[in-house]
PDB file of C-alpha atoms in Angstrom:
ATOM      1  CA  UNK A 254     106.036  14.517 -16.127  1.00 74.00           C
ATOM      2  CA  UNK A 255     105.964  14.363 -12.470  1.00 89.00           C
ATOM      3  CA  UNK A 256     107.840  11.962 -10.049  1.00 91.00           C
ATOM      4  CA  UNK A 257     106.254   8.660  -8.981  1.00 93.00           C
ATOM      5  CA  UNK A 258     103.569   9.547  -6.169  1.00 94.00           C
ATOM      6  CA  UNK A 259     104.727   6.708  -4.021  1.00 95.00           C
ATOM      7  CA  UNK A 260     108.444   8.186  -3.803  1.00 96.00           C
ATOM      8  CA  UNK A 261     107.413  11.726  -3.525  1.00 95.00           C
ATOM      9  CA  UNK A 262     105.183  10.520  -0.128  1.00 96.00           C
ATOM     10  CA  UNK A 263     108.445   8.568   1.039  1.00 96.00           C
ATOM     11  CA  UNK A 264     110.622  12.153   0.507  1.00 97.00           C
ATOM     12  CA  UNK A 265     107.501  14.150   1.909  1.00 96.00           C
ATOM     13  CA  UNK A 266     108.163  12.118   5.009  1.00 96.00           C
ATOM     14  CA  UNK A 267     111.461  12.093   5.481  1.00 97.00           C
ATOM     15  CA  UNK A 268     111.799  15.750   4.933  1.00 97.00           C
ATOM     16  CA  UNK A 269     108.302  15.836   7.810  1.00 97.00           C
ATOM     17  CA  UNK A 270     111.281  14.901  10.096  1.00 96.00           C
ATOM     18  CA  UNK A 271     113.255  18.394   9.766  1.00 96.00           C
ATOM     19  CA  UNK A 272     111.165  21.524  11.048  1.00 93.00           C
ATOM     20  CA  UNK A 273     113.386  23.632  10.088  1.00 90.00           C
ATOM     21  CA  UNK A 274     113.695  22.384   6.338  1.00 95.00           C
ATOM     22  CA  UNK A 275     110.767  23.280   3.418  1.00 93.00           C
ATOM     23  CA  UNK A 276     109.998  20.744   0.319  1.00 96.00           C
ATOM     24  CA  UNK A 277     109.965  22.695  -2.638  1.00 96.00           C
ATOM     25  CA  UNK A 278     109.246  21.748  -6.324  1.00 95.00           C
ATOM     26  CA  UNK A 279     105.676  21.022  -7.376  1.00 87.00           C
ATOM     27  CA  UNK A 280     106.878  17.932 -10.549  1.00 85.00           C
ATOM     28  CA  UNK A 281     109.807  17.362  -9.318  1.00 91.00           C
ATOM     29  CA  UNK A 282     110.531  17.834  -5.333  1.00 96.00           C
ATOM     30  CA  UNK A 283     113.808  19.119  -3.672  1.00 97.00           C
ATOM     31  CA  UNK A 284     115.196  20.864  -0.792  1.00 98.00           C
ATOM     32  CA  UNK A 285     117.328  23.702  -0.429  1.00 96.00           C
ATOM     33  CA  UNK A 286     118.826  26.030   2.560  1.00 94.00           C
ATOM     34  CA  UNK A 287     120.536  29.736   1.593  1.00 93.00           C
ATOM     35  CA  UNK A 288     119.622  29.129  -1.772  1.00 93.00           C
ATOM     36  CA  UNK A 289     121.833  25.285  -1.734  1.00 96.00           C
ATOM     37  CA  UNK A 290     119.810  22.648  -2.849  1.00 97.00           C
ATOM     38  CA  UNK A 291     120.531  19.587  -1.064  1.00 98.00           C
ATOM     39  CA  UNK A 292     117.988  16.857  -2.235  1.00 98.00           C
ATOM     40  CA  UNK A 293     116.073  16.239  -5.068  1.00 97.00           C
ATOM     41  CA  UNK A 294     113.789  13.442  -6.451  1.00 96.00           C
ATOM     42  CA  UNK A 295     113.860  13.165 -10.351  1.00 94.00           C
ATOM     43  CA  UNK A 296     111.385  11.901 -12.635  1.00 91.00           C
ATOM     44  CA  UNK A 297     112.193   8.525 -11.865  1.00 92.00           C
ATOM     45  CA  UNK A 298     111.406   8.275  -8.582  1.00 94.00           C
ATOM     46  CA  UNK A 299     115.215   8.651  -7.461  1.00 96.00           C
ATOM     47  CA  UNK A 300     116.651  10.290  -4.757  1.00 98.00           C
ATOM     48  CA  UNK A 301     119.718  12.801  -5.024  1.00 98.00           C
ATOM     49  CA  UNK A 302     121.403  13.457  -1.740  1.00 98.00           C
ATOM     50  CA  UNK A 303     124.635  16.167  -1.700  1.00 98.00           C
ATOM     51  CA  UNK A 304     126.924  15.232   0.632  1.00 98.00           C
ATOM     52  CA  UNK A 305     130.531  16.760   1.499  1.00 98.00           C
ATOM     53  CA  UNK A 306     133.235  14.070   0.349  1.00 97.00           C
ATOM     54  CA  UNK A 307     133.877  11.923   3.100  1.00 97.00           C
ATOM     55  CA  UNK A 308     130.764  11.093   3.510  1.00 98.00           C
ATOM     56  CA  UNK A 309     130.256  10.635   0.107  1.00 98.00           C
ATOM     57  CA  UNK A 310     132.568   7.821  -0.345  1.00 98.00           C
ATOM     58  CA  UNK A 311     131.448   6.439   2.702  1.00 98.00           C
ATOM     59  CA  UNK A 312     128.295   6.645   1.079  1.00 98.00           C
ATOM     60  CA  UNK A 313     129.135   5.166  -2.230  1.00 98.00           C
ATOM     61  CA  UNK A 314     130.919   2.434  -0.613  1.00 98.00           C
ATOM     62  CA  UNK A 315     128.147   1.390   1.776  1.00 98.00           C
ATOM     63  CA  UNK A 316     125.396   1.430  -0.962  1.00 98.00           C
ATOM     64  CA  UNK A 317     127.264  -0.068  -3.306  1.00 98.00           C
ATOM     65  CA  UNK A 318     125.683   3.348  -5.884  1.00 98.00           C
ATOM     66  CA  UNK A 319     126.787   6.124  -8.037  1.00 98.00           C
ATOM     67  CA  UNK A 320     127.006   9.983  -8.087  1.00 98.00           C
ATOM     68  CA  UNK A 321     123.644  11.127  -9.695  1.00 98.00           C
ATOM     69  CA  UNK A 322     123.122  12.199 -13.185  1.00 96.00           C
ATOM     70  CA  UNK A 323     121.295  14.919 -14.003  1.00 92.00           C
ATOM     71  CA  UNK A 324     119.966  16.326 -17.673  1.00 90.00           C
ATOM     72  CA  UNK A 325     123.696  14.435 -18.890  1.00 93.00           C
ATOM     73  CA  UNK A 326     125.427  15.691 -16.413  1.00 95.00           C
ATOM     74  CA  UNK A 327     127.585  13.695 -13.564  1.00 97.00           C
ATOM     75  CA  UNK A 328     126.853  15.837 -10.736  1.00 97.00           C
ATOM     76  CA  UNK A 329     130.110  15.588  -8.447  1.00 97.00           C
ATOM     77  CA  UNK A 330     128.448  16.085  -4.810  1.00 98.00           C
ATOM     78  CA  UNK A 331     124.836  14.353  -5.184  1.00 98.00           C
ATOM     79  CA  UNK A 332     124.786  10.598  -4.513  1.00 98.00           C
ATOM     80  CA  UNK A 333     122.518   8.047  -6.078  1.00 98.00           C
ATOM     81  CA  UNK A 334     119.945   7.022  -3.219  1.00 98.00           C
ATOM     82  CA  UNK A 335     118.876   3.335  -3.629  1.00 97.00           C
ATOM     83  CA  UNK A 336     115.296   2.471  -3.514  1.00 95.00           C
ATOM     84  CA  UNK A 337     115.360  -0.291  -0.871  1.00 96.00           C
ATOM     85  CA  UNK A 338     117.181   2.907   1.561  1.00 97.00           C
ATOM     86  CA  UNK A 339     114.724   5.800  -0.014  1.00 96.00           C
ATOM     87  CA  UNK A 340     111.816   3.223   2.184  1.00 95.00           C
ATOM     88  CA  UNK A 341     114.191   3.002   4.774  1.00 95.00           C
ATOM     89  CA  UNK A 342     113.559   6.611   6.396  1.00 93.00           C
ATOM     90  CA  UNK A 343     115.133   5.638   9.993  1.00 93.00           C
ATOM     91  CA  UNK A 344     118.648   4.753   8.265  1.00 95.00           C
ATOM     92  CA  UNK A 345     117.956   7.441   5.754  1.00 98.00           C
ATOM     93  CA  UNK A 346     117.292  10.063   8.245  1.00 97.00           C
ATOM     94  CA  UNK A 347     120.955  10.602   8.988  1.00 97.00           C
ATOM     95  CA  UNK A 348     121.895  11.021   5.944  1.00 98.00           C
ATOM     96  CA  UNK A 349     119.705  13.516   4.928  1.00 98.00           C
ATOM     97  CA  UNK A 350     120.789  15.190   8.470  1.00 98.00           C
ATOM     98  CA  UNK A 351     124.341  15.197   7.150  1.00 98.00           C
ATOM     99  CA  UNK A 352     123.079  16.693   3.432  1.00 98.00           C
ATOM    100  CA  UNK A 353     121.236  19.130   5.226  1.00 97.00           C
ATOM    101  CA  UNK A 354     124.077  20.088   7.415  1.00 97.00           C
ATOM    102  CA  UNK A 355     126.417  20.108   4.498  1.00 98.00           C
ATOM    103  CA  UNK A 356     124.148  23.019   2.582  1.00 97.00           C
ATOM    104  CA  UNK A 357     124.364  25.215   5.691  1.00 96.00           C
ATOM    105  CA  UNK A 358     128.001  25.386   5.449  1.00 97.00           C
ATOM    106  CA  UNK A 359     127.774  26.466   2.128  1.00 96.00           C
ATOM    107  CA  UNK A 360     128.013  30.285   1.011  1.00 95.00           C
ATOM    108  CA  UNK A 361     124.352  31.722   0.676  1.00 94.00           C
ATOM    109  CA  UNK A 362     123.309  31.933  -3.049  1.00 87.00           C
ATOM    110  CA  UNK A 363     121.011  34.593  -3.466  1.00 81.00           C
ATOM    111  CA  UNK A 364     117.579  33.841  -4.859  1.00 69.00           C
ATOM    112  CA  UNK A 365     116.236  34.258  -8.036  1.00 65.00           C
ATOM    113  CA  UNK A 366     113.152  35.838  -7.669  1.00 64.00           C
ATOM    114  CA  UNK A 367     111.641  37.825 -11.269  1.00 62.00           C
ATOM    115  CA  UNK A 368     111.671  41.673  -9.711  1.00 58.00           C
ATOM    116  CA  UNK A 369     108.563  43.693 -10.150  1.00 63.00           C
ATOM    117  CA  UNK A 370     108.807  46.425 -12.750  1.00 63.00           C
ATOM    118  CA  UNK A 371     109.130  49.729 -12.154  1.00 61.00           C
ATOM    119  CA  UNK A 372     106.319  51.928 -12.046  1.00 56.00           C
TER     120      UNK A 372
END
């Protein structure tokens, strides 16, 4: 299962806005800096944005939307982004500015990359 093609070309451009950031995810699309994901569109066709907590709740309030779910899981930093915003990239831009922001501030992860075996 992959996500919808029409809200993977909506993410594709939003994420065209931020040089410095790389869409990953082939199914299922997401973004990531020092190994913290920040975005991520699901199956559905929704939009996952973690942001720190102010502007979470700000974010929660305004949309009137939920913290995202994922695989039965409440996941405590990623908000819900409605549809009618996700085609909204001009408002949505800043908010994906502040995700993005938000996952540089966060301690590296290092990757996961399978090593090569020894020779």
């Amino acid at each position: 299962m992959k996500a919808p093609a029409d809200k993977v070309a909506l993410f594709d451009a939003l994420v065209e806005l931020f040089p410095g950031v790389e869409r990953k995810g082939a199914g299922f699309p997401y973004t990531a800096v020092n190994g913290n994901m920040f975005s991520m569109l699901n199956e559905n066709g929704t939009l996952a944005l973690r942001l720190p907590e102010a502007e979470r709740e700000a974010f929660l309030s305004r949309y009137d939307t939920t913290l995202n779910v994922a695989h039965g899981v409440q996941q405590k930093e990623y908000v819900v982004v409605p549809d009618a915003l996700l085609a909204t990239t001009d408002e949505l831009r800043e908010h994906f500015a502040v995700s993005a922001a938000y996952a540089r501030s966060l301690k590296p992860k290092p990757t996961t990359r399978k090593k090569k075996p020894a020779s």
